[in-house]
PDB file of C-alpha atoms in Angstrom:
ATOM      1  CA  MET U1155      -0.078   0.039  -0.138  1.00 93.00           C
ATOM      2  CA  ARG U1156       0.804   3.739  -0.160  1.00 96.00           C
ATOM      3  CA  ILE U1157       1.171   4.644   3.391  1.00 98.00           C
ATOM      4  CA  GLY U1158       1.279   8.067   4.626  1.00 97.00           C
ATOM      5  CA  PHE U1159       3.513   8.215   8.201  1.00 98.00           C
ATOM      6  CA  ILE U1160       3.218  11.635  10.295  1.00 98.00           C
ATOM      7  CA  GLY U1161       5.207  11.268  13.440  1.00 96.00           C
ATOM      8  CA  THR U1162       8.464   9.901  13.112  1.00 93.00           C
ATOM      9  CA  GLY U1163      10.226  10.263  16.593  1.00 90.00           C
ATOM     10  CA  ILE U1164      11.528   7.818  18.686  1.00 88.00           C
ATOM     11  CA  MET U1165       8.803   5.280  18.260  1.00 92.00           C
ATOM     12  CA  GLY U1166       7.275   6.391  14.808  1.00 95.00           C
ATOM     13  CA  ALA U1167      10.592   6.172  12.904  1.00 95.00           C
ATOM     14  CA  PRO U1168      11.041   2.285  13.458  1.00 96.00           C
ATOM     15  CA  MET U1169       7.295   1.694  12.929  1.00 97.00           C
ATOM     16  CA  ALA U1170       7.523   3.502   9.749  1.00 97.00           C
ATOM     17  CA  LEU U1171      10.695   1.324   8.745  1.00 97.00           C
ATOM     18  CA  ASN U1172       9.036  -1.666   9.789  1.00 97.00           C
ATOM     19  CA  LEU U1173       6.156  -0.961   7.253  1.00 97.00           C
ATOM     20  CA  HIS U1174       8.810  -0.186   4.512  1.00 97.00           C
ATOM     21  CA  GLN U1175      10.280  -3.547   5.150  1.00 95.00           C
ATOM     22  CA  GLY U1176       6.972  -5.085   4.729  1.00 95.00           C
ATOM     23  CA  GLY U1177       6.979  -3.819   1.026  1.00 95.00           C
ATOM     24  CA  HIS U1178       4.906  -0.627   1.391  1.00 97.00           C
ATOM     25  CA  ALA U1179       5.649   2.507  -0.158  1.00 97.00           C
ATOM     26  CA  LEU U1180       6.149   5.562   2.461  1.00 97.00           C
ATOM     27  CA  ALA U1181       5.581   9.306   2.374  1.00 97.00           C
ATOM     28  CA  VAL U1182       6.636  11.298   5.484  1.00 97.00           C
ATOM     29  CA  PRO U1183       6.926  14.924   6.364  1.00 95.00           C
ATOM     30  CA  ASP U1184      10.130  16.661   5.137  1.00 93.00           C
ATOM     31  CA  ARG U1185      11.748  17.941   8.336  1.00 90.00           C
ATOM     32  CA  PRO U1186      15.227  18.452   9.513  1.00 90.00           C
ATOM     33  CA  SER U1187      15.240  15.832  12.131  1.00 88.00           C
ATOM     34  CA  LEU U1188      13.771  13.227   9.944  1.00 91.00           C
ATOM     35  CA  PRO U1189      16.154  10.083  10.347  1.00 91.00           C
ATOM     36  CA  ALA U1190      18.627   9.521   7.590  1.00 92.00           C
ATOM     37  CA  GLY U1191      17.452   5.710   7.192  1.00 92.00           C
ATOM     38  CA  LEU U1192      13.887   6.758   6.797  1.00 93.00           C
ATOM     39  CA  ARG U1193      14.994   9.779   4.395  1.00 93.00           C
ATOM     40  CA  ALA U1194      16.623   7.159   2.240  1.00 95.00           C
ATOM     41  CA  VAL U1195      13.627   5.136   1.717  1.00 96.00           C
ATOM     42  CA  ALA U1196      10.479   7.320   1.798  1.00 96.00           C
ATOM     43  CA  SER U1197       9.154  10.168  -0.234  1.00 95.00           C
ATOM     44  CA  CYS U1198       9.625  13.367   1.789  1.00 96.00           C
ATOM     45  CA  LEU U1199       6.628  15.772   1.475  1.00 96.00           C
ATOM     46  CA  PRO U1200       5.813  19.360   2.643  1.00 95.00           C
ATOM     47  CA  THR U1201       2.392  18.876   4.196  1.00 96.00           C
ATOM     48  CA  PRO U1202      -0.182  16.643   5.988  1.00 96.00           C
ATOM     49  CA  ALA U1203      -2.388  17.352   3.022  1.00 97.00           C
ATOM     50  CA  ALA U1204       0.233  16.529   0.532  1.00 97.00           C
ATOM     51  CA  ILE U1205       0.897  13.217   2.342  1.00 97.00           C
ATOM     52  CA  ALA U1206      -2.996  12.373   2.395  1.00 97.00           C
ATOM     53  CA  ALA U1207      -3.217  13.208  -1.302  1.00 96.00           C
ATOM     54  CA  ALA U1208      -0.352  10.887  -2.032  1.00 96.00           C
ATOM     55  CA  SER U1209      -1.343   8.097   0.306  1.00 97.00           C
ATOM     56  CA  GLU U1210      -4.050   5.342   0.599  1.00 97.00           C
ATOM     57  CA  VAL U1211      -3.573   4.959   4.461  1.00 98.00           C
ATOM     58  CA  VAL U1212      -2.147   7.911   6.601  1.00 98.00           C
ATOM     59  CA  ILE U1213      -0.813   6.964   9.913  1.00 98.00           C
ATOM     60  CA  LEU U1214      -0.344   9.381  12.918  1.00 98.00           C
ATOM     61  CA  MET U1215       2.175   8.791  15.815  1.00 97.00           C
ATOM     62  CA  LEU U1216       2.320  12.109  17.672  1.00 96.00           C
ATOM     63  CA  PRO U1217       2.819  13.092  21.356  1.00 91.00           C
ATOM     64  CA  ASP U1218      -0.576  14.603  22.554  1.00 92.00           C
ATOM     65  CA  THR U1219      -3.980  15.420  21.696  1.00 95.00           C
ATOM     66  CA  PRO U1220      -3.264  19.053  20.360  1.00 96.00           C
ATOM     67  CA  ASP U1221      -0.628  17.729  18.017  1.00 97.00           C
ATOM     68  CA  VAL U1222      -3.099  15.249  16.272  1.00 98.00           C
ATOM     69  CA  GLU U1223      -5.879  18.104  16.003  1.00 98.00           C
ATOM     70  CA  ALA U1224      -3.254  20.287  14.310  1.00 97.00           C
ATOM     71  CA  VAL U1225      -2.236  17.498  12.084  1.00 97.00           C
ATOM     72  CA  LEU U1226      -5.858  16.579  11.041  1.00 98.00           C
ATOM     73  CA  PHE U1227      -7.472  19.985  10.817  1.00 97.00           C
ATOM     74  CA  GLY U1228      -4.805  22.599  10.781  1.00 95.00           C
ATOM     75  CA  ALA U1229      -3.612  24.602   8.099  1.00 92.00           C
ATOM     76  CA  ASP U1230      -2.660  22.304   5.218  1.00 94.00           C
ATOM     77  CA  GLY U1231      -3.886  19.382   7.493  1.00 96.00           C
ATOM     78  CA  LEU U1232      -5.433  16.051   6.507  1.00 97.00           C
ATOM     79  CA  ALA U1233      -8.802  17.440   6.096  1.00 95.00           C
ATOM     80  CA  ALA U1234      -7.578  20.001   3.799  1.00 95.00           C
ATOM     81  CA  ALA U1235      -7.126  17.033   1.159  1.00 95.00           C
ATOM     82  CA  PRO U1236      -9.680  14.896  -0.539  1.00 93.00           C
ATOM     83  CA  LEU U1237     -10.166  12.254   2.144  1.00 96.00           C
ATOM     84  CA  ALA U1238     -12.870  10.087   0.390  1.00 96.00           C
ATOM     85  CA  GLY U1239     -11.658   6.243   0.382  1.00 96.00           C
ATOM     86  CA  ARG U1240      -8.849   6.922   2.633  1.00 97.00           C
ATOM     87  CA  LEU U1241      -7.973   5.115   5.909  1.00 98.00           C
ATOM     88  CA  VAL U1242      -6.632   7.204   8.871  1.00 98.00           C
ATOM     89  CA  ILE U1243      -4.949   5.323  11.727  1.00 98.00           C
ATOM     90  CA  ASP U1244      -4.138   7.330  14.548  1.00 98.00           C
ATOM     91  CA  MET U1245      -1.656   5.355  16.858  1.00 98.00           C
ATOM     92  CA  SER U1246      -0.918   8.391  19.086  1.00 97.00           C
ATOM     93  CA  THR U1247      -2.101   7.987  22.692  1.00 94.00           C
ATOM     94  CA  ILE U1248      -4.770  10.851  23.199  1.00 95.00           C
ATOM     95  CA  SER U1249      -7.999  11.739  24.834  1.00 94.00           C
ATOM     96  CA  PRO U1250     -10.667   9.003  24.198  1.00 94.00           C
ATOM     97  CA  LEU U1251     -13.378  11.879  24.011  1.00 94.00           C
ATOM     98  CA  ALA U1252     -11.447  13.973  21.674  1.00 96.00           C
ATOM     99  CA  THR U1253     -10.959  10.734  19.250  1.00 97.00           C
ATOM    100  CA  ARG U1254     -14.517  10.416  19.107  1.00 97.00           C
ATOM    101  CA  ASP U1255     -14.986  14.068  17.684  1.00 97.00           C
ATOM    102  CA  PHE U1256     -11.708  13.695  15.439  1.00 98.00           C
ATOM    103  CA  ALA U1257     -13.126  10.369  13.862  1.00 98.00           C
ATOM    104  CA  ALA U1258     -16.601  11.847  13.221  1.00 98.00           C
ATOM    105  CA  ARG U1259     -15.271  14.699  11.291  1.00 97.00           C
ATOM    106  CA  ILE U1260     -12.946  12.710   9.257  1.00 98.00           C
ATOM    107  CA  THR U1261     -15.592   9.974   8.700  1.00 97.00           C
ATOM    108  CA  ALA U1262     -17.746  12.808   7.462  1.00 97.00           C
ATOM    109  CA  ALA U1263     -15.299  13.634   4.903  1.00 96.00           C
ATOM    110  CA  GLY U1264     -15.504  10.147   3.366  1.00 96.00           C
ATOM    111  CA  ALA U1265     -12.539   8.416   5.096  1.00 98.00           C
ATOM    112  CA  GLN U1266     -12.386   5.370   7.558  1.00 98.00           C
ATOM    113  CA  TYR U1267     -10.750   5.941  10.898  1.00 98.00           C
ATOM    114  CA  LEU U1268      -9.431   3.809  13.570  1.00 98.00           C
ATOM    115  CA  ASP U1269      -7.662   4.743  16.859  1.00 98.00           C
ATOM    116  CA  ALA U1270      -4.743   2.207  17.516  1.00 98.00           C
ATOM    117  CA  PRO U1271      -2.543   3.303  20.250  1.00 97.00           C
ATOM    118  CA  VAL U1272       0.500   1.044  20.928  1.00 96.00           C
ATOM    119  CA  SER U1273       2.291  -0.179  23.981  1.00 90.00           C
ATOM    120  CA  GLY U1274       5.942  -1.579  24.230  1.00 87.00           C
ATOM    121  CA  GLY U1275       8.092   1.514  23.900  1.00 84.00           C
ATOM    122  CA  GLN U1276      11.126   2.067  21.734  1.00 86.00           C
ATOM    123  CA  ILE U1277      12.195  -1.722  21.890  1.00 88.00           C
ATOM    124  CA  GLY U1278       8.947  -2.934  21.017  1.00 92.00           C
ATOM    125  CA  ALA U1279       8.588  -0.358  18.042  1.00 95.00           C
ATOM    126  CA  GLU U1280      12.105  -1.425  16.789  1.00 95.00           C
ATOM    127  CA  GLN U1281      11.384  -5.164  16.898  1.00 96.00           C
ATOM    128  CA  ALA U1282       7.724  -5.082  15.693  1.00 96.00           C
ATOM    129  CA  SER U1283       6.492  -6.514  18.743  1.00 96.00           C
ATOM    130  CA  LEU U1284       4.126  -3.771  19.824  1.00 97.00           C
ATOM    131  CA  SER U1285       0.786  -4.530  21.556  1.00 96.00           C
ATOM    132  CA  ILE U1286      -1.841  -2.594  19.273  1.00 98.00           C
ATOM    133  CA  MET U1287      -5.072  -1.733  20.847  1.00 98.00           C
ATOM    134  CA  VAL U1288      -7.828  -0.758  18.045  1.00 98.00           C
ATOM    135  CA  GLY U1289     -11.073   1.177  18.173  1.00 98.00           C
ATOM    136  CA  GLY U1290     -13.313   1.518  15.282  1.00 98.00           C
ATOM    137  CA  PRO U1291     -15.468  -0.409  12.731  1.00 98.00           C
ATOM    138  CA  GLU U1292     -14.717  -3.814  11.635  1.00 97.00           C
ATOM    139  CA  ALA U1293     -14.441  -3.006   8.157  1.00 97.00           C
ATOM    140  CA  ALA U1294     -11.892  -0.478   8.847  1.00 98.00           C
ATOM    141  CA  PHE U1295      -9.997  -2.995  11.145  1.00 98.00           C
ATOM    142  CA  THR U1296      -9.887  -5.648   8.617  1.00 98.00           C
ATOM    143  CA  ARG U1297      -8.378  -3.240   6.069  1.00 98.00           C
ATOM    144  CA  ALA U1298      -5.701  -2.070   8.315  1.00 98.00           C
ATOM    145  CA  LEU U1299      -4.738  -5.462   9.892  1.00 98.00           C
ATOM    146  CA  PRO U1300      -1.577  -6.349   7.490  1.00 96.00           C
ATOM    147  CA  LEU U1301      -0.186  -2.895   8.186  1.00 98.00           C
ATOM    148  CA  LEU U1302      -0.669  -3.688  12.017  1.00 98.00           C
ATOM    149  CA  HIS U1303       1.062  -6.915  11.780  1.00 97.00           C
ATOM    150  CA  ALA U1304       3.937  -5.234  10.360  1.00 97.00           C
ATOM    151  CA  MET U1305       4.488  -3.145  13.351  1.00 98.00           C
ATOM    152  CA  GLY U1306       3.159  -5.250  16.172  1.00 97.00           C
ATOM    153  CA  ARG U1307       2.675  -8.711  17.895  1.00 96.00           C
ATOM    154  CA  THR U1308      -0.546  -8.411  19.877  1.00 97.00           C
ATOM    155  CA  ILE U1309      -3.192  -6.887  18.009  1.00 98.00           C
ATOM    156  CA  VAL U1310      -6.562  -6.573  19.514  1.00 98.00           C
ATOM    157  CA  HIS U1311      -9.819  -5.248  18.191  1.00 98.00           C
ATOM    158  CA  ILE U1312     -11.152  -3.619  21.422  1.00 98.00           C
ATOM    159  CA  GLY U1313     -14.638  -2.527  19.948  1.00 97.00           C
ATOM    160  CA  PRO U1314     -16.456  -1.073  17.006  1.00 97.00           C
ATOM    161  CA  ALA U1315     -16.740   2.609  18.452  1.00 97.00           C
ATOM    162  CA  HIS U1316     -14.167   5.135  17.786  1.00 97.00           C
ATOM    163  CA  GLY U1317     -12.126   5.930  21.192  1.00 96.00           C
ATOM    164  CA  ASP U1318     -12.457   2.237  22.210  1.00 97.00           C
ATOM    165  CA  GLY U1319      -8.591   1.627  21.650  1.00 97.00           C
ATOM    166  CA  GLN U1320      -7.566   5.195  23.620  1.00 97.00           C
ATOM    167  CA  VAL U1321      -9.747   3.765  26.647  1.00 97.00           C
ATOM    168  CA  CYS U1322      -7.835   0.665  26.741  1.00 97.00           C
ATOM    169  CA  LYS U1323      -4.229   2.412  26.259  1.00 96.00           C
ATOM    170  CA  ALA U1324      -5.472   4.666  29.200  1.00 96.00           C
ATOM    171  CA  ALA U1325      -6.310   1.517  31.300  1.00 96.00           C
ATOM    172  CA  ASN U1326      -2.682   0.115  30.120  1.00 94.00           C
ATOM    173  CA  GLN U1327      -1.129   3.560  31.359  1.00 95.00           C
ATOM    174  CA  ILE U1328      -2.916   3.399  34.847  1.00 97.00           C
ATOM    175  CA  MET U1329      -1.871  -0.249  35.271  1.00 96.00           C
ATOM    176  CA  VAL U1330       1.873   0.355  34.710  1.00 96.00           C
ATOM    177  CA  ALA U1331       1.883   3.422  36.568  1.00 97.00           C
ATOM    178  CA  LEU U1332       0.632   1.619  39.416  1.00 98.00           C
ATOM    179  CA  HIS U1333       2.943  -1.126  39.226  1.00 97.00           C
ATOM    180  CA  LEU U1334       5.507   1.356  38.906  1.00 98.00           C
ATOM    181  CA  GLN U1335       4.424   3.323  41.990  1.00 98.00           C
ATOM    182  CA  ALA U1336       4.275  -0.217  43.855  1.00 98.00           C
ATOM    183  CA  ALA U1337       7.738  -1.217  42.851  1.00 97.00           C
ATOM    184  CA  ALA U1338       9.273   2.372  43.869  1.00 96.00           C
ATOM    185  CA  GLU U1339       7.240   2.060  47.312  1.00 96.00           C
ATOM    186  CA  ALA U1340       8.589  -1.540  48.036  1.00 96.00           C
ATOM    187  CA  LEU U1341      12.049  -0.692  47.136  1.00 95.00           C
ATOM    188  CA  VAL U1342      12.302   2.502  48.879  1.00 94.00           C
ATOM    189  CA  PHE U1343      10.734   1.024  51.809  1.00 94.00           C
ATOM    190  CA  ALA U1344      12.972  -1.733  52.064  1.00 93.00           C
ATOM    191  CA  ALA U1345      16.270   0.636  51.693  1.00 91.00           C
ATOM    192  CA  ARG U1346      14.860   3.004  54.264  1.00 90.00           C
ATOM    193  CA  ALA U1347      14.281   0.133  56.620  1.00 91.00           C
ATOM    194  CA  GLY U1348      17.908  -1.058  56.339  1.00 89.00           C
ATOM    195  CA  ALA U1349      17.359  -4.188  54.318  1.00 92.00           C
ATOM    196  CA  ASP U1350      19.105  -4.647  50.732  1.00 92.00           C
ATOM    197  CA  PRO U1351      16.594  -3.607  48.253  1.00 93.00           C
ATOM    198  CA  ALA U1352      18.149  -5.735  45.515  1.00 93.00           C
ATOM    199  CA  ARG U1353      17.703  -8.801  47.448  1.00 95.00           C
ATOM    200  CA  VAL U1354      14.100  -7.846  48.371  1.00 96.00           C
ATOM    201  CA  ARG U1355      13.690  -7.447  44.748  1.00 96.00           C
ATOM    202  CA  GLU U1356      15.145 -10.943  43.827  1.00 97.00           C
ATOM    203  CA  ALA U1357      12.852 -12.318  46.453  1.00 97.00           C
ATOM    204  CA  LEU U1358       9.629 -10.554  45.403  1.00 97.00           C
ATOM    205  CA  LEU U1359      10.494 -12.077  42.136  1.00 97.00           C
ATOM    206  CA  GLY U1360       9.945 -15.679  43.058  1.00 96.00           C
ATOM    207  CA  GLY U1361       6.421 -14.876  44.641  1.00 95.00           C
ATOM    208  CA  PHE U1362       2.903 -13.674  43.599  1.00 97.00           C
ATOM    209  CA  ALA U1363       4.305 -10.040  43.598  1.00 96.00           C
ATOM    210  CA  ALA U1364       6.306 -10.930  40.670  1.00 96.00           C
ATOM    211  CA  SER U1365       5.484  -8.533  37.416  1.00 95.00           C
ATOM    212  CA  ARG U1366       7.319  -7.410  34.276  1.00 93.00           C
ATOM    213  CA  VAL U1367       7.652  -4.046  35.918  1.00 95.00           C
ATOM    214  CA  LEU U1368       9.411  -5.615  38.833  1.00 97.00           C
ATOM    215  CA  GLU U1369      11.794  -7.625  36.488  1.00 96.00           C
ATOM    216  CA  VAL U1370      12.837  -4.698  34.221  1.00 94.00           C
ATOM    217  CA  HIS U1371      12.021  -1.429  35.926  1.00 96.00           C
ATOM    218  CA  ALA U1372      12.611  -2.075  39.289  1.00 96.00           C
ATOM    219  CA  LYS U1373      16.276  -3.114  37.993  1.00 95.00           C
ATOM    220  CA  ARG U1374      16.322   0.244  36.726  1.00 94.00           C
ATOM    221  CA  MET U1375      15.490   1.999  39.704  1.00 95.00           C
ATOM    222  CA  LEU U1376      18.036  -0.061  41.797  1.00 93.00           C
ATOM    223  CA  ASP U1377      20.568   1.025  39.093  1.00 92.00           C
ATOM    224  CA  GLY U1378      19.714   4.459  38.442  1.00 91.00           C
ATOM    225  CA  ALA U1379      19.384   3.510  34.743  1.00 92.00           C
ATOM    226  CA  PHE U1380      16.947   6.073  33.636  1.00 93.00           C
ATOM    227  CA  THR U1381      17.844   6.407  29.782  1.00 90.00           C
ATOM    228  CA  PRO U1382      14.488   6.884  28.504  1.00 87.00           C
ATOM    229  CA  GLY U1383      12.535   4.034  26.686  1.00 81.00           C
ATOM    230  CA  PHE U1384       9.454   5.829  27.700  1.00 87.00           C
ATOM    231  CA  ARG U1385       9.835   9.188  29.267  1.00 91.00           C
ATOM    232  CA  VAL U1386       8.326  10.461  32.641  1.00 96.00           C
ATOM    233  CA  ALA U1387       6.706  13.409  30.937  1.00 94.00           C
ATOM    234  CA  LEU U1388       4.924  11.172  28.433  1.00 91.00           C
ATOM    235  CA  HIS U1389       3.584   8.846  31.173  1.00 95.00           C
ATOM    236  CA  GLN U1390       2.645  11.842  33.170  1.00 96.00           C
ATOM    237  CA  LYS U1391       0.461  13.167  30.119  1.00 94.00           C
ATOM    238  CA  ASP U1392      -0.930   9.822  29.641  1.00 94.00           C
ATOM    239  CA  LEU U1393      -2.112  10.080  33.259  1.00 97.00           C
ATOM    240  CA  ASP U1394      -3.673  13.375  32.766  1.00 95.00           C
ATOM    241  CA  LEU U1395      -5.823  11.815  29.890  1.00 94.00           C
ATOM    242  CA  ALA U1396      -6.775   9.148  32.212  1.00 96.00           C
ATOM    243  CA  LEU U1397      -7.887  11.502  35.122  1.00 97.00           C
ATOM    244  CA  ALA U1398      -9.458  13.998  32.853  1.00 95.00           C
ATOM    245  CA  THR U1399     -11.539  11.296  31.373  1.00 94.00           C
ATOM    246  CA  GLY U1400     -12.414   9.824  34.641  1.00 96.00           C
ATOM    247  CA  ARG U1401     -13.466  13.357  35.783  1.00 96.00           C
ATOM    248  CA  ALA U1402     -15.890  13.806  32.736  1.00 94.00           C
ATOM    249  CA  LEU U1403     -17.399  10.373  33.155  1.00 94.00           C
ATOM    250  CA  GLY U1404     -17.512  10.534  37.127  1.00 96.00           C
ATOM    251  CA  ILE U1405     -15.241   7.764  37.498  1.00 96.00           C
ATOM    252  CA  PRO U1406     -12.871   8.085  40.853  1.00 97.00           C
ATOM    253  CA  LEU U1407      -9.177   6.977  40.108  1.00 98.00           C
ATOM    254  CA  PRO U1408      -7.469   7.469  43.557  1.00 97.00           C
ATOM    255  CA  GLY U1409      -4.301   5.352  42.647  1.00 97.00           C
ATOM    256  CA  THR U1410      -3.811   7.072  39.310  1.00 98.00           C
ATOM    257  CA  ALA U1411      -3.961  10.339  41.076  1.00 97.00           C
ATOM    258  CA  ILE U1412      -1.145   9.245  43.782  1.00 97.00           C
ATOM    259  CA  ALA U1413       1.075   7.955  41.010  1.00 97.00           C
ATOM    260  CA  GLN U1414       0.632  10.956  39.078  1.00 97.00           C
ATOM    261  CA  GLN U1415       1.951  13.039  42.163  1.00 97.00           C
ATOM    262  CA  SER U1416       4.999  10.928  42.131  1.00 97.00           C
ATOM    263  CA  PHE U1417       5.563  11.723  38.426  1.00 97.00           C
ATOM    264  CA  ALA U1418       5.137  15.578  39.326  1.00 97.00           C
ATOM    265  CA  ALA U1419       7.629  15.152  42.112  1.00 96.00           C
ATOM    266  CA  THR U1420       9.831  13.528  39.697  1.00 96.00           C
ATOM    267  CA  VAL U1421       9.674  16.311  37.175  1.00 96.00           C
ATOM    268  CA  ALA U1422      10.045  18.809  39.864  1.00 96.00           C
ATOM    269  CA  LEU U1423      13.551  16.836  40.513  1.00 93.00           C
ATOM    270  CA  GLY U1424      14.325  17.464  36.785  1.00 94.00           C
ATOM    271  CA  GLY U1425      13.582  13.779  35.638  1.00 94.00           C
ATOM    272  CA  GLY U1426      10.812  14.746  33.072  1.00 96.00           C
ATOM    273  CA  GLY U1427      12.948  13.375  30.133  1.00 94.00           C
ATOM    274  CA  GLN U1428      14.137  10.409  31.969  1.00 95.00           C
ATOM    275  CA  ASP U1429      12.554   6.849  31.687  1.00 94.00           C
ATOM    276  CA  HIS U1430       9.238   6.514  33.690  1.00 95.00           C
ATOM    277  CA  ALA U1431      11.303   4.121  35.888  1.00 96.00           C
ATOM    278  CA  ALA U1432      12.494   7.367  37.309  1.00 95.00           C
ATOM    279  CA  LEU U1433       9.296   7.667  39.119  1.00 96.00           C
ATOM    280  CA  VAL U1434      11.152   6.206  42.383  1.00 96.00           C
ATOM    281  CA  ARG U1435      13.168   9.667  42.494  1.00 94.00           C
ATOM    282  CA  GLY U1436       9.702  11.002  43.678  1.00 94.00           C
ATOM    283  CA  VAL U1437       9.041   8.585  46.066  1.00 95.00           C
ATOM    284  CA  ALA U1438      12.400   8.189  47.261  1.00 93.00           C
ATOM    285  CA  ALA U1439      12.845  12.139  47.897  1.00 91.00           C
ATOM    286  CA  ALA U1440       9.752  11.992  50.310  1.00 90.00           C
ATOM    287  CA  ALA U1441      11.292   9.237  52.081  1.00 90.00           C
ATOM    288  CA  GLY U1442      14.635  10.824  52.495  1.00 85.00           C
ATOM    289  CA  VAL U1443      16.311   8.072  50.420  1.00 84.00           C
ATOM    290  CA  GLU U1444      18.695   8.901  47.489  1.00 77.00           C
ATOM    291  CA  ALA U1445      18.029   7.404  43.969  1.00 73.00           C
ATOM    292  CA  GLY U1446      20.991   7.445  41.758  1.00 59.00           C
ATOM    293  CA  VAL U1447      21.205   8.490  38.253  1.00 49.00           C
ATOM    294  CA  GLU U1448      23.173   6.381  35.676  1.00 42.00           C
ATOM    295  CA  ALA U1449      25.720   4.913  37.745  1.00 39.00           C
ATOM    296  CA  GLY U1450      24.219   4.897  41.327  1.00 47.00           C
ATOM    297  CA  THR U1451      22.163   2.545  43.317  1.00 60.00           C
ATOM    298  CA  LEU U1452      19.298   3.152  45.747  1.00 69.00           C
ATOM    299  CA  MET U1453      20.766   4.368  48.859  1.00 65.00           C
ATOM    300  CA  SER U1454      19.089   4.559  52.156  1.00 60.00           C
ATOM    301  CA  LYS U1455      19.565   6.682  55.692  1.00 54.00           C
ATOM    302  CA  LYS U1456      19.430   4.817  58.651  1.00 46.00           C
ATOM    303  CA  MET U1457      15.944   4.181  60.178  1.00 43.00           C
ATOM    304  CA  THR U1458      15.349   6.620  63.129  1.00 42.00           C
TER     305      THR U1458
END
């Protein structure tokens, strides 16, 4: 297929390259920061409207709701081009409620629309092993499926309503954030109480508390290894979306609000650009524990 791909950042660039490797022709925005490997294999066009005109399917992988709105409906956005017969797949993580509005406006122009946010981070994007959560009509999902298989391993059609995929992604981000919060609290508790947090983690991995977050991110917490795979600031944004949707629908999310405060504390310590495992820095600071960065370990002060 002829694919337009808008949003070629840390995850979008490898996702687009995986589509190229699957035999699809690519058109991408021409910008100075475009990775050289992608520039070598894609047509570089000046605007989203030009990309839509040259493509059968347009995929978006953008940071936030306003970015998607601008690409869809801003000056020279997708909606400025003829959209009849095209498929728009938004793989960004944005507001479920805004997604419903965007989808209604795009489908009114004659296109199909899917929201298909992803989980798996940079490694998942590079290895084409992403989990992809899709909302939208069955016919659009069937049309998109070969493309989704080129980028991901676990692909679930959450439901036929626009926004269903974004609801699932918000639930995913709630789960991951609360696992990060639990791991951080457990390790900081151990360190502050005078036990070796590395050995505590080792023991927990053999029991019912074991999780992927405890396996991977708790190790990063112990090592102070916060080079980003998924940044604190982005996870903070995702929780903002979940909390805003919860408020709009009258759903209390107390645990999510607590994790969001730990992210806020980490941002205040300068950690917004670090991996979301750096949430431990906010938890540790409140307990008088030092969380090292890129060469440190989780250090405790003596119990009082």
